[in-house]
Short mmCIF file of C-alpha atoms in Angstrom, two decimals:
data_model
loop_
_atom_site.label_atom_id
_atom_site.label_comp_id
_atom_site.label_asym_id
_atom_site.label_seq_id
_atom_site.Cartn_x
_atom_site.Cartn_y
_atom_site.Cartn_z
CA MET A 1 -21.85 -21.75 -8.94
CA LEU A 2 -18.43 -20.93 -7.57
CA LEU A 3 -19.55 -17.78 -6.01
CA ARG A 4 -22.44 -19.61 -3.98
CA LEU A 5 -19.78 -22.26 -2.93
CA PHE A 6 -17.45 -19.54 -1.71
CA THR A 7 -20.16 -17.61 0.07
CA ALA A 8 -21.51 -20.83 1.70
CA LEU A 9 -18.11 -21.84 2.81
CA LEU A 10 -17.46 -18.34 4.27
CA PHE A 11 -20.83 -18.38 6.07
CA PHE A 12 -20.16 -21.89 7.48
CA LEU A 13 -16.63 -21.04 8.68
CA ILE A 14 -18.05 -17.95 10.53
CA SER A 15 -21.11 -19.68 11.92
CA PHE A 16 -18.91 -22.68 13.07
CA SER A 17 -16.46 -20.58 14.90
CA THR A 18 -19.04 -18.49 16.66
CA LEU A 19 -21.58 -21.26 17.40
CA SER A 20 -19.88 -24.50 17.83
CA ALA A 21 -18.66 -23.79 21.11
CA GLN A 22 -19.37 -20.61 23.19
CA MET A 23 -16.35 -18.77 24.54
CA PRO A 24 -16.46 -18.47 28.35
CA ASP A 25 -17.04 -14.88 29.67
CA ALA A 26 -14.29 -12.86 31.36
CA PRO A 27 -14.39 -12.90 35.27
CA ASP A 28 -15.33 -10.02 37.28
CA ARG A 29 -12.69 -7.48 37.95
CA THR A 30 -10.64 -7.81 40.97
CA ASP A 31 -7.52 -5.89 39.68
CA GLY A 32 -6.77 -2.06 39.81
CA GLU A 33 -7.28 0.72 42.11
CA GLY A 34 -9.40 3.72 41.68
CA PRO A 35 -10.93 5.70 40.07
CA TYR A 36 -10.07 8.20 42.74
CA ASP A 37 -11.74 11.60 43.57
CA ARG A 38 -8.40 13.15 42.88
CA LEU A 39 -5.23 11.59 41.38
CA ILE A 40 -2.01 13.48 40.90
CA ILE A 41 0.66 11.86 38.81
CA ARG A 42 3.87 13.75 39.83
CA GLY A 43 7.07 14.63 38.24
CA VAL A 44 6.50 12.59 34.97
CA THR A 45 7.89 13.29 31.38
CA MET A 46 4.90 13.51 29.07
CA ILE A 47 4.60 12.32 25.55
CA ASP A 48 1.12 13.57 24.77
CA GLY A 49 0.22 11.66 21.57
CA THR A 50 -0.29 14.79 19.50
CA GLY A 51 3.24 14.41 17.77
CA SER A 52 4.62 17.02 20.05
CA PRO A 53 7.90 16.24 21.62
CA ALA A 54 8.21 14.99 25.25
CA MET A 55 7.99 17.59 27.84
CA GLY A 56 8.46 17.55 31.55
CA PRO A 57 8.51 17.25 34.54
CA VAL A 58 4.60 17.77 34.74
CA ASP A 59 2.07 16.97 37.40
CA ILE A 60 -1.09 15.54 35.83
CA VAL A 61 -4.19 15.83 38.03
CA ILE A 62 -7.05 13.51 37.26
CA ASN A 63 -10.59 13.88 38.90
CA GLY A 64 -12.35 10.65 38.53
CA ASN A 65 -11.62 9.52 35.21
CA THR A 66 -11.03 12.81 33.46
CA ILE A 67 -7.85 14.62 33.12
CA ALA A 68 -8.43 18.05 35.06
CA SER A 69 -5.19 19.82 34.71
CA ILE A 70 -1.53 19.37 33.51
CA HIS A 71 1.13 21.53 35.45
CA ASN A 72 4.72 22.21 34.16
CA VAL A 73 6.58 22.04 37.48
CA GLY A 74 9.99 22.54 36.60
CA TYR A 75 13.14 21.86 34.46
CA PRO A 76 15.18 18.45 33.84
CA GLY A 77 18.25 18.15 35.94
CA VAL A 78 17.23 20.67 38.75
CA PRO A 79 15.09 20.38 41.87
CA ILE A 80 11.20 21.00 41.30
CA ASN A 81 9.81 24.16 42.83
CA GLU A 82 7.37 22.72 45.18
CA GLY A 83 5.41 26.06 45.10
CA HIS A 84 4.42 25.42 41.47
CA ARG A 85 2.91 22.02 42.20
CA PRO A 86 -0.87 21.28 42.66
CA GLU A 87 -1.58 20.49 46.31
CA ALA A 88 -2.78 17.32 47.60
CA ASP A 89 -5.52 17.04 50.25
CA GLU A 90 -7.07 14.01 52.27
CA ASN A 91 -9.06 12.85 49.10
CA THR A 92 -5.97 12.88 46.85
CA HIS A 93 -4.07 9.78 45.83
CA GLU A 94 -0.39 10.62 44.53
CA ILE A 95 1.92 8.48 42.15
CA ASP A 96 5.43 9.57 42.14
CA ALA A 97 6.48 9.13 38.46
CA SER A 98 9.76 11.16 38.84
CA GLY A 99 12.07 10.01 35.94
CA MET A 100 9.26 8.00 34.24
CA TYR A 101 7.53 8.54 30.90
CA ILE A 102 3.86 8.95 30.47
CA LEU A 103 1.72 8.21 27.09
CA PRO A 104 -1.88 8.08 25.99
CA GLY A 105 -3.41 4.63 26.20
CA PHE A 106 -2.58 2.51 23.25
CA PHE A 107 -5.24 1.32 20.60
CA ASP A 108 -4.63 -2.15 18.97
CA MET A 109 -6.65 -1.71 15.59
CA HIS A 110 -6.67 -5.30 14.66
CA ALA A 111 -7.19 -7.20 17.87
CA HIS A 112 -8.92 -10.63 17.95
CA THR A 113 -9.92 -11.93 21.55
CA GLY A 114 -9.10 -15.29 20.18
CA GLY A 115 -11.30 -18.30 20.82
CA ASN A 116 -11.76 -22.19 21.10
CA ALA A 117 -9.40 -22.95 18.31
CA GLN A 118 -6.53 -21.35 20.23
CA GLY A 119 -7.83 -22.26 23.72
CA THR A 120 -7.46 -18.64 24.89
CA VAL A 121 -9.84 -17.49 27.55
CA PRO A 122 -10.70 -13.81 27.54
CA GLU A 123 -8.92 -12.96 30.76
CA TYR A 124 -5.56 -14.22 29.50
CA VAL A 125 -5.89 -12.13 26.37
CA TYR A 126 -7.34 -9.01 28.10
CA LYS A 127 -4.58 -8.81 30.72
CA LEU A 128 -1.73 -9.43 28.23
CA TRP A 129 -3.21 -6.31 26.23
CA MET A 130 -3.65 -4.10 29.16
CA ALA A 131 -0.20 -5.04 30.63
CA HIS A 132 1.30 -3.48 27.45
CA GLY A 133 -0.49 -0.33 27.65
CA ILE A 134 -3.36 -1.26 25.32
CA THR A 135 -6.54 0.41 26.72
CA SER A 136 -8.81 0.16 23.39
CA ILE A 137 -9.10 -2.53 20.85
CA ARG A 138 -10.97 -2.76 17.64
CA GLU A 139 -12.16 -6.33 17.33
CA PRO A 140 -12.27 -7.09 13.62
CA GLY A 141 -15.13 -9.55 13.04
CA SER A 142 -16.17 -10.34 16.53
CA PHE A 143 -16.00 -14.07 15.77
CA ASN A 144 -16.76 -15.21 19.31
CA GLY A 145 -20.16 -13.89 18.51
CA LEU A 146 -21.73 -10.32 18.27
CA ASP A 147 -23.72 -10.77 21.57
CA TRP A 148 -20.56 -11.94 23.28
CA THR A 149 -18.45 -9.14 22.07
CA LEU A 150 -21.06 -6.49 22.85
CA ARG A 151 -21.60 -7.83 26.32
CA HIS A 152 -17.91 -7.61 26.94
CA LYS A 153 -17.81 -4.28 25.36
CA GLN A 154 -20.41 -3.04 27.78
CA ARG A 155 -18.93 -4.72 30.89
CA SER A 156 -15.48 -3.10 29.95
CA ALA A 157 -17.18 0.25 29.68
CA ASP A 158 -18.60 -0.29 33.04
CA ASN A 159 -15.24 -1.39 34.37
CA GLU A 160 -16.72 -4.66 35.65
CA ILE A 161 -13.89 -6.67 33.95
CA THR A 162 -9.95 -6.11 33.46
CA ALA A 163 -10.17 -5.28 29.86
CA PRO A 164 -9.37 -2.72 27.07
CA ARG A 165 -12.31 -0.60 25.63
CA ILE A 166 -13.89 -2.67 23.01
CA PHE A 167 -15.09 -1.49 19.33
CA ALA A 168 -16.89 -4.23 17.97
CA TYR A 169 -16.60 -4.59 13.94
CA VAL A 170 -18.84 -7.36 12.67
CA GLY A 171 -17.72 -10.02 10.19
CA PHE A 172 -19.77 -9.43 7.28
CA GLY A 173 -22.93 -11.69 7.01
CA MET A 174 -22.44 -12.81 10.73
CA GLY A 175 -25.86 -13.40 12.32
CA HIS A 176 -27.71 -13.56 9.11
CA ASP A 177 -30.14 -16.34 8.22
CA GLY A 178 -27.87 -17.77 5.50
CA PRO A 179 -25.51 -16.24 2.90
CA ILE A 180 -26.11 -12.50 1.66
CA THR A 181 -26.87 -12.76 -1.89
CA THR A 182 -28.77 -9.72 -2.62
CA PRO A 183 -28.23 -5.78 -2.11
CA GLU A 184 -31.40 -5.67 -0.13
CA GLN A 185 -30.32 -8.48 2.23
CA ALA A 186 -27.09 -6.58 2.72
CA ARG A 187 -28.84 -3.37 3.67
CA ASN A 188 -31.15 -5.27 6.08
CA TRP A 189 -28.28 -6.84 7.58
CA VAL A 190 -26.51 -3.70 8.13
CA ARG A 191 -29.55 -2.26 9.89
CA MET A 192 -29.72 -5.22 12.03
CA ILE A 193 -26.10 -5.06 13.29
CA ASP A 194 -26.46 -1.30 13.81
CA GLU A 195 -29.60 -1.68 16.00
CA GLU A 196 -27.75 -4.33 18.13
CA GLY A 197 -24.97 -2.09 18.65
CA ALA A 198 -22.08 -2.72 16.53
CA ASP A 199 -19.48 0.01 15.79
CA GLY A 200 -18.38 -1.32 12.29
CA ILE A 201 -18.12 -4.13 9.66
CA LYS A 202 -14.94 -6.32 8.73
CA PHE A 203 -15.13 -7.56 5.31
CA PHE A 204 -13.09 -10.25 3.44
CA GLY A 205 -14.84 -9.53 -0.09
CA ALA A 206 -18.16 -9.76 -1.93
CA ARG A 207 -19.63 -9.03 -5.33
CA PRO A 208 -19.59 -5.39 -6.32
CA GLU A 209 -23.24 -4.88 -5.97
CA ILE A 210 -23.17 -6.41 -2.43
CA TRP A 211 -20.19 -4.22 -1.48
CA GLU A 212 -21.91 -1.12 -2.71
CA ALA A 213 -25.16 -1.55 -0.82
CA THR A 214 -23.60 -2.65 2.38
CA LEU A 215 -21.09 0.42 2.53
CA ASP A 216 -23.82 2.82 1.44
CA GLU A 217 -26.02 1.72 4.16
CA ALA A 218 -23.20 1.57 6.55
CA ASN A 219 -22.00 5.12 6.10
CA LYS A 220 -25.35 6.41 6.21
CA ARG A 221 -25.45 5.12 9.68
CA GLY A 222 -22.26 6.17 10.71
CA LEU A 223 -20.80 2.80 11.01
CA GLY A 224 -16.98 2.11 10.49
CA SER A 225 -15.65 -0.44 7.97
CA MET A 226 -12.43 -2.20 7.30
CA THR A 227 -11.40 -4.91 4.96
CA HIS A 228 -8.85 -7.92 4.55
CA HIS A 229 -9.08 -8.10 0.88
CA ALA A 230 -8.93 -11.80 0.55
CA GLN A 231 -7.18 -13.32 -2.56
CA THR A 232 -10.59 -15.25 -3.21
CA ARG A 233 -12.47 -11.89 -3.95
CA VAL A 234 -9.73 -9.07 -4.51
CA VAL A 235 -10.40 -9.65 -8.35
CA TYR A 236 -13.74 -8.23 -7.97
CA ALA A 237 -12.65 -5.26 -6.13
CA ASN A 238 -9.12 -4.05 -4.93
CA VAL A 239 -8.53 -1.13 -2.63
CA LEU A 240 -9.16 1.58 -5.26
CA ASN A 241 -12.54 -0.13 -5.94
CA THR A 242 -13.52 -0.44 -2.44
CA SER A 243 -12.30 3.04 -1.28
CA GLU A 244 -14.48 4.46 -4.07
CA MET A 245 -17.53 2.54 -2.81
CA GLY A 246 -16.96 4.17 0.51
CA LEU A 247 -14.87 1.82 2.30
CA LYS A 248 -12.97 3.48 5.20
CA GLY A 249 -10.05 1.36 5.75
CA MET A 250 -7.99 -1.71 4.93
CA THR A 251 -5.95 -3.99 7.09
CA HIS A 252 -2.85 -6.05 6.18
CA TRP A 253 -2.00 -5.13 2.55
CA TYR A 254 -3.96 -7.42 0.38
CA GLY A 255 -5.84 -5.35 -2.28
CA LEU A 256 -3.18 -2.62 -2.39
CA PRO A 257 -0.41 -4.32 -4.64
CA GLU A 258 -3.37 -5.51 -6.85
CA ALA A 259 -4.30 -1.95 -7.35
CA LEU A 260 -0.81 -1.02 -8.28
CA PHE A 261 -0.63 -3.65 -11.08
CA THR A 262 0.27 -2.07 -14.47
CA ASN A 263 0.81 -5.18 -16.74
CA GLN A 264 -1.76 -7.74 -15.35
CA VAL A 265 -5.21 -7.86 -13.59
CA ILE A 266 -4.72 -11.16 -11.68
CA GLN A 267 -1.84 -12.05 -9.31
CA ASP A 268 0.72 -14.36 -11.07
CA TYR A 269 -0.26 -17.55 -9.27
CA PRO A 270 1.84 -20.74 -9.78
CA LEU A 271 -0.16 -23.12 -11.73
CA ASN A 272 -0.25 -25.69 -8.81
CA TYR A 273 -1.62 -22.93 -6.52
CA ASN A 274 -4.45 -24.01 -4.17
CA TYR A 275 -5.76 -21.40 -1.86
CA SER A 276 -6.69 -24.04 0.61
CA ASP A 277 -3.04 -24.95 1.04
CA GLU A 278 -1.81 -22.50 3.64
CA GLN A 279 1.79 -22.70 2.40
CA HIS A 280 0.63 -21.94 -1.24
CA ARG A 281 -1.23 -19.09 -0.05
CA PHE A 282 1.43 -17.38 2.11
CA GLU A 283 4.33 -18.29 -0.15
CA ALA A 284 2.57 -16.54 -3.19
CA ALA A 285 1.55 -13.67 -1.08
CA GLY A 286 5.40 -13.03 -0.49
CA LYS A 287 5.77 -12.50 -4.20
CA LEU A 288 2.92 -10.00 -4.54
CA TRP A 289 4.69 -6.64 -4.15
CA GLU A 290 7.29 -7.47 -6.77
CA GLN A 291 4.36 -7.53 -9.30
CA ALA A 292 3.26 -3.97 -8.13
CA ALA A 293 4.25 -0.68 -9.84
CA GLU A 294 7.66 0.77 -8.94
CA PRO A 295 7.93 2.99 -6.06
CA GLY A 296 7.70 6.59 -7.29
CA SER A 297 6.25 5.66 -10.52
CA ASP A 298 3.15 7.47 -12.05
CA HIS A 299 0.94 4.37 -11.17
CA TRP A 300 2.29 4.45 -7.65
CA ASN A 301 1.57 8.09 -7.18
CA THR A 302 -1.85 7.78 -8.64
CA VAL A 303 -3.08 5.17 -6.31
CA MET A 304 -1.34 6.87 -3.23
CA ASN A 305 -2.97 10.18 -4.09
CA THR A 306 -6.50 8.71 -4.70
CA LEU A 307 -6.47 6.96 -1.16
CA LEU A 308 -5.21 10.15 0.39
CA GLU A 309 -7.99 12.04 -1.24
CA ARG A 310 -10.38 9.67 0.26
CA ASN A 311 -8.96 9.93 3.67
CA PHE A 312 -8.52 6.16 3.76
CA GLU A 313 -7.03 4.24 6.73
CA ILE A 314 -4.02 1.74 6.18
CA ASN A 315 -3.64 -0.72 9.25
CA PRO A 316 -0.59 -2.58 7.95
CA THR A 317 -0.14 -5.40 10.59
CA PHE A 318 3.48 -5.81 9.59
CA THR A 319 4.06 -8.01 12.66
CA ILE A 320 1.71 -10.75 11.84
CA TYR A 321 3.75 -11.64 8.66
CA GLU A 322 7.05 -11.47 10.32
CA ALA A 323 7.57 -15.18 10.76
CA SER A 324 7.35 -15.32 6.88
CA ARG A 325 10.56 -13.58 6.66
CA ASP A 326 12.19 -15.13 9.78
CA LEU A 327 10.47 -18.19 11.14
CA MET A 328 13.07 -18.94 13.92
CA ARG A 329 12.92 -15.45 15.24
CA ALA A 330 9.24 -15.83 15.68
CA MET A 331 9.22 -19.38 17.09
CA ARG A 332 12.03 -18.57 19.58
CA ALA A 333 10.72 -15.25 21.10
CA GLU A 334 11.75 -15.13 24.66
CA TRP A 335 8.21 -14.77 26.01
CA HIS A 336 6.77 -17.93 24.60
CA GLU A 337 8.18 -20.42 27.51
CA LYS A 338 6.68 -18.08 30.17
CA TYR A 339 3.63 -16.49 28.76
CA THR A 340 2.13 -18.73 25.85
CA LEU A 341 -0.46 -21.04 26.66
CA PRO A 342 -0.05 -24.79 25.64
CA SER A 343 -3.07 -24.69 23.54
CA LEU A 344 -1.81 -21.73 21.62
CA TRP A 345 1.52 -23.15 21.15
CA GLU A 346 -0.27 -26.24 19.76
CA TYR A 347 -2.27 -23.94 17.36
CA TYR A 348 0.92 -22.29 16.00
CA LYS A 349 2.69 -25.72 15.08
CA PRO A 350 2.73 -26.74 11.42
CA ASN A 351 -0.62 -28.02 10.52
CA ARG A 352 -2.41 -28.43 7.23
CA ARG A 353 -5.85 -27.65 9.14
CA ALA A 354 -4.87 -24.70 11.03
CA HIS A 355 -5.00 -21.10 9.65
CA GLY A 356 -1.49 -19.58 9.57
CA SER A 357 0.36 -22.81 10.48
CA TYR A 358 1.99 -23.14 7.25
CA TRP A 359 5.57 -24.36 7.83
CA PHE A 360 5.15 -27.41 5.75
CA ASN A 361 8.50 -26.80 3.75
CA TRP A 362 9.31 -23.08 4.78
CA GLY A 363 12.97 -22.50 3.77
CA THR A 364 15.56 -19.82 2.93
CA GLU A 365 14.06 -18.97 -0.50
CA GLN A 366 10.65 -18.40 1.08
CA GLU A 367 12.03 -16.02 3.65
CA ILE A 368 14.24 -14.11 1.21
CA GLY A 369 11.16 -13.66 -0.84
CA TRP A 370 9.26 -12.06 2.09
CA LYS A 371 12.08 -9.99 3.02
CA GLU A 372 12.14 -8.43 -0.21
CA ASN A 373 8.34 -8.16 0.03
CA TYR A 374 8.46 -6.04 2.98
CA GLN A 375 10.69 -3.38 1.43
CA PRO A 376 8.10 -1.70 -1.13
CA TRP A 377 5.16 -2.39 1.49
CA MET A 378 7.03 -0.55 4.07
CA LYS A 379 8.02 2.20 1.72
CA PHE A 380 4.40 2.71 0.61
CA VAL A 381 3.15 2.92 4.27
CA ASN A 382 5.85 5.29 5.34
CA GLU A 383 5.38 7.59 2.42
CA TYR A 384 1.68 7.49 2.75
CA LYS A 385 2.13 8.65 6.48
CA ASN A 386 4.58 11.41 5.28
CA ARG A 387 1.96 12.71 2.86
CA GLY A 388 -0.71 13.06 5.43
CA GLY A 389 -2.29 9.65 5.18
CA THR A 390 -3.73 7.81 8.26
CA VAL A 391 -1.90 4.89 9.42
CA THR A 392 -2.82 2.96 12.53
CA LEU A 393 -1.32 0.01 14.57
CA GLY A 394 -2.63 -3.47 14.56
CA SER A 395 -1.18 -6.72 15.82
CA ASP A 396 -3.65 -9.41 14.58
CA ALA A 397 -2.04 -11.76 17.40
CA GLY A 398 -3.18 -15.36 18.15
CA TYR A 399 -1.74 -16.72 14.98
CA ILE A 400 1.74 -17.32 13.37
CA TYR A 401 3.64 -17.21 16.82
CA LYS A 402 2.40 -13.78 17.55
CA LEU A 403 1.35 -13.41 21.21
CA TYR A 404 -1.14 -10.68 22.48
CA GLY A 405 0.44 -7.39 23.71
CA PHE A 406 3.91 -8.49 22.89
CA SER A 407 3.21 -8.53 19.14
CA TYR A 408 1.60 -5.01 19.41
CA ILE A 409 5.03 -3.67 20.61
CA ARG A 410 6.78 -5.62 17.99
CA GLU A 411 4.57 -3.63 15.51
CA MET A 412 5.99 -0.42 16.72
CA GLU A 413 9.44 -1.67 16.16
CA LEU A 414 8.49 -2.63 12.64
CA MET A 415 7.03 0.81 12.06
CA ARG A 416 10.35 2.05 13.22
CA GLU A 417 12.03 -0.05 10.64
CA ALA A 418 9.61 1.43 7.99
CA GLY A 419 10.79 4.93 8.72
CA PHE A 420 8.51 6.35 11.38
CA HIS A 421 9.79 8.38 14.19
CA PRO A 422 8.99 7.08 17.64
CA LEU A 423 6.61 10.13 17.90
CA GLU A 424 4.99 9.30 14.82
CA ILE A 425 4.45 5.84 16.14
CA PHE A 426 2.87 6.96 19.31
CA GLN A 427 0.64 9.23 17.33
CA SER A 428 -0.43 6.43 15.05
CA ALA A 429 -0.97 4.30 18.11
CA SER A 430 -3.18 6.72 19.84
CA LEU A 431 -4.50 9.81 18.04
CA ARG A 432 -4.88 8.43 14.62
CA ALA A 433 -6.71 5.41 15.91
CA ALA A 434 -9.08 7.36 17.99
CA GLU A 435 -9.82 9.65 14.86
CA VAL A 436 -10.84 6.47 12.82
CA LEU A 437 -12.98 5.36 15.53
CA GLY A 438 -14.51 8.90 16.05
CA VAL A 439 -13.58 9.24 19.77
CA ASP A 440 -10.76 11.68 19.53
CA ASP A 441 -12.85 14.12 21.54
CA GLN A 442 -12.39 11.76 24.46
CA LEU A 443 -9.39 9.59 23.98
CA GLY A 444 -5.93 9.45 22.00
CA THR A 445 -4.19 12.35 23.60
CA ILE A 446 -3.08 13.55 27.02
CA GLU A 447 -5.12 16.66 26.98
CA ILE A 448 -7.34 18.43 29.73
CA GLY A 449 -10.81 17.24 29.44
CA LYS A 450 -10.08 13.93 27.97
CA LEU A 451 -10.54 10.52 29.74
CA ALA A 452 -7.66 9.25 31.87
CA ASP A 453 -6.29 6.31 29.53
CA LEU A 454 -2.52 6.36 30.15
CA VAL A 455 0.61 4.21 30.08
CA ILE A 456 3.37 5.02 32.54
CA VAL A 457 6.98 3.30 31.92
CA GLU A 458 10.22 3.74 33.96
CA GLU A 459 12.23 4.22 30.94
CA ASN A 460 12.33 6.49 27.65
CA PRO A 461 10.26 4.60 25.16
CA GLN A 462 11.40 6.84 22.44
CA LYS A 463 15.09 5.69 22.72
CA ASN A 464 14.22 1.95 23.04
CA LEU A 465 10.63 0.72 22.15
CA LYS A 466 11.70 -2.64 23.82
CA VAL A 467 11.12 -1.08 27.16
CA LEU A 468 7.27 -1.37 26.57
CA TYR A 469 7.53 -5.42 26.14
CA GLY A 470 6.27 -7.09 29.25
CA THR A 471 9.62 -8.67 29.72
CA GLY A 472 11.43 -5.28 29.38
CA ALA A 473 14.83 -4.68 27.75
CA ILE A 474 18.15 -5.90 28.46
CA GLN A 475 20.91 -3.77 29.97
CA VAL A 476 24.16 -4.31 31.57
CA ASN A 477 24.63 -2.40 35.00
CA ASP A 478 27.71 -0.89 36.57
CA GLN A 479 28.37 -4.31 38.19
CA ASN A 480 28.70 -5.87 34.55
CA GLU A 481 25.42 -7.84 35.08
CA ALA A 482 22.67 -8.28 32.60
CA VAL A 483 19.34 -6.95 34.07
CA ARG A 484 16.08 -5.93 32.74
CA VAL A 485 14.71 -2.61 32.62
CA GLY A 486 11.18 -1.17 31.85
CA GLY A 487 8.11 -2.98 31.01
CA VAL A 488 4.97 -0.83 31.26
CA LYS A 489 4.58 0.13 35.21
CA TYR A 490 1.15 1.26 35.32
CA THR A 491 -1.73 1.15 32.85
CA ILE A 492 -4.59 3.47 33.62
CA LYS A 493 -7.80 3.02 32.02
CA ASP A 494 -10.79 5.20 32.75
CA GLY A 495 -8.84 6.67 35.84
CA ILE A 496 -8.33 3.02 37.32
CA VAL A 497 -4.65 2.33 37.93
CA TYR A 498 -3.65 -1.15 36.95
CA ASP A 499 -0.15 -2.54 37.94
CA ALA A 500 1.05 -3.76 34.65
CA GLN A 501 3.58 -6.12 36.18
CA GLN A 502 0.86 -7.75 38.31
CA LEU A 503 -1.06 -8.43 35.31
CA MET A 504 1.88 -10.09 33.70
CA MET A 505 2.07 -12.35 36.84
CA ASP A 506 -1.47 -13.07 36.48
CA VAL A 507 -0.98 -14.34 32.88
CA GLU A 508 2.06 -16.48 34.01
CA GLU A 509 -0.02 -18.05 36.61
CA ILE A 510 -2.82 -18.89 34.13
CA VAL A 511 -0.16 -20.41 31.67
CA ASN A 512 1.48 -22.40 34.67
CA ASP A 513 -1.87 -23.90 35.82
CA ALA A 514 -2.52 -24.94 32.09
CA LYS A 515 0.92 -26.54 31.82
CA SER A 516 0.61 -28.36 35.24
CA GLU A 517 -2.96 -29.69 34.00
CA MET A 518 -1.56 -30.98 30.80
CA ASN A 519 1.99 -31.87 32.12
CA TYR A 520 3.25 -29.81 29.27
CA GLU A 521 6.38 -28.09 28.09
CA ILE A 522 6.96 -26.18 25.08
CA THR A 523 9.09 -27.84 22.41
CA GLN A 524 10.01 -26.79 18.83
CA PRO A 525 8.29 -28.60 15.93
CA GLY A 526 9.91 -31.82 15.17
CA LEU A 527 12.25 -31.60 18.28
CA ASP A 528 11.86 -32.72 21.74
CA TYR A 529 13.39 -29.47 23.16
#
């Protein structure tokens, strides 16, 4: 009976979020220039995404939407020998990128477009992503509806809209006529979404026989799979169980500490715990890693080795839980006043009915618990990477004071905190993600023959990841004045050159229009300022 109630509730939530009010479509594209017959990016320092060190200056030639050649044209600190450079003709467009850095376009591997609950229209979300160099996203759940997501996936592929490439992972059971309760129903559902054009499946949990049938059918058809191992179902199957069944990857970290338990089977929930109470849910989650096996222990290594053998993807999304360890930092992020929509700010506020708005009585003890929670979590992820495991970047923005685009760059900073070298971060943000999605023959690195999805920034992002934020990084100039440097300058997707700062101005205009219409100012919860 409990299982039927849970399944029915999940189906209702998915159906309600996708069908109760249709998300508007993104407008036709008016941004960007190109693709050009021939584009030369000149004098740039290249970080190619393979893990190789930066190299430059180079000239990169792009024909249409494809990288045609890469030319080493000199040495740092000395004039470039013009005779070594590819020549331009009347059909060539040139970008002088002297002193700048170029990277492969980023993949956000946990990227919800938002929806009616947050009041986020697609143009707003897409432009924030593109302005931060995100040229591809994995949409986990496609909760605005599979038809809607696939339509925007195609429009993006055709460059009809200003948007990243979209890889559509469908929420398990979405579009099925009622809850899925048998293995045969699960297989039929997988066949249906495959025929409709889905790229993969996003799970929260299921009975073991449903898991097995779904994953078996998905793997036969070459569909991707990822799971948020929800606490309501993780006792059926943690990450060791689901990866054995054929699951390709996990997002967040639920299901991993449970696989590391040695003295228990179920999380040590407080006796007054109620999963429907968001503060109960997130406060108890902050005590989960302390119940797991010690780093370096036999069981720690057994779990890690097993996942490594299965070539399992970990997509940690450190950023989305950061408010749990420092609420004020997340609430007071400098970009909220200028770039956060009023409807999104209202969604973030403490609210017993809103997911992730769990600040009912969130204090020092909860934050300390979460600070301690991060330590073994980050240690596991960094060690997993060091031992050859696949780690990708995802933001899960649109919740918990995390704004699209900005939160992805914050994920990079948290990866650095976990121990990743900046080159390893960029590799995870590009090549590793492309490998997971099966498109590393086309995307993920700056190499001849690959598609021209690129990010150009005026500052060195290895030295300071903050220069990738849309607001840039603070520096003090020779006149002892605080100035901003960086911010992505150009995002290139499919050979089309987008002015990233103009995209940020477009977002600012969307926000200002919404504020004017509502006579709205951002204030802090419980205060009038």
